[in-house]
C-alpha cells in the first residue's frame, strides 16, 4: 500500500512538472510552444485531474 502511495505521489509530482514546464527553459524548445507541447500539457492536466478525482 505504501508503495502505491509513493508511486501516485511521484506521478503527481511529474504531472505537475509537465503542466508547469516552461519550454523557453530548453534550447530545443525555444520556439513558441508547438503542437506536441500543447498536447503533452493537455494530457498531463487530464491525467492529474483523474488522479485527484476519487473514483465513484
Short mmCIF file of C-alpha atoms in Angstrom, two decimals:
data_model
loop_
_atom_site.label_atom_id
_atom_site.label_comp_id
_atom_site.label_asym_id
_atom_site.label_seq_id
_atom_site.Cartn_x
_atom_site.Cartn_y
_atom_site.Cartn_z
CA UNK A 1 0.00 0.00 0.00
CA UNK A 2 2.83 2.40 0.84
CA UNK A 3 4.49 1.61 -2.49
CA UNK A 4 1.31 2.54 -4.38
CA UNK A 5 1.07 5.80 -2.43
CA UNK A 6 4.71 6.58 -3.28
CA UNK A 7 4.09 5.86 -6.97
CA UNK A 8 0.99 8.07 -7.01
CA UNK A 9 2.93 10.86 -5.30
CA UNK A 10 5.76 10.55 -7.85
CA UNK A 11 3.23 10.56 -10.70
CA UNK A 12 1.51 13.62 -9.26
CA UNK A 13 4.84 15.47 -9.00
CA UNK A 14 5.84 14.51 -12.55
CA UNK A 15 2.50 15.61 -13.98
CA UNK A 16 2.73 18.92 -12.13
CA UNK A 17 6.23 19.45 -13.56
CA UNK A 18 4.87 18.83 -17.08
CA UNK A 19 1.98 21.23 -16.53
CA UNK A 20 4.25 23.95 -15.14
CA UNK A 21 7.06 23.41 -17.67
CA UNK A 22 8.35 26.49 -19.44
CA UNK A 23 9.51 25.48 -22.93
CA UNK A 24 11.73 28.56 -23.06
CA UNK A 25 13.99 26.91 -20.49
CA UNK A 26 15.19 24.38 -23.06
CA UNK A 27 17.11 25.49 -26.12
CA UNK A 28 15.46 22.92 -28.40
CA UNK A 29 12.04 24.22 -27.36
CA UNK A 30 12.86 27.92 -27.62
CA UNK A 31 10.33 28.45 -30.40
CA UNK A 32 6.75 29.25 -29.45
CA UNK A 33 5.07 26.28 -27.84
CA UNK A 34 4.30 23.75 -30.56
CA UNK A 35 1.51 21.29 -31.04
CA UNK A 36 3.29 18.49 -29.16
CA UNK A 37 3.85 20.65 -26.10
CA UNK A 38 0.19 21.73 -26.07
CA UNK A 39 -0.86 18.11 -26.37
CA UNK A 40 1.52 16.97 -23.59
CA UNK A 41 0.30 19.64 -21.18
CA UNK A 42 -3.32 18.87 -22.02
CA UNK A 43 -2.81 15.16 -21.33
CA UNK A 44 -0.92 15.85 -18.10
CA UNK A 45 -3.72 18.13 -16.87
CA UNK A 46 -6.29 15.45 -17.74
CA UNK A 47 -4.29 12.67 -16.04
CA UNK A 48 -3.74 14.76 -12.93
CA UNK A 49 -7.46 15.52 -12.78
CA UNK A 50 -8.23 11.80 -13.00
CA UNK A 51 -5.66 11.06 -10.30
CA UNK A 52 -7.06 13.67 -7.92
CA UNK A 53 -10.74 12.84 -8.52
CA UNK A 54 -11.88 9.97 -6.29
CA UNK A 55 -13.49 7.04 -8.08
CA UNK A 56 -17.23 6.96 -7.68
#
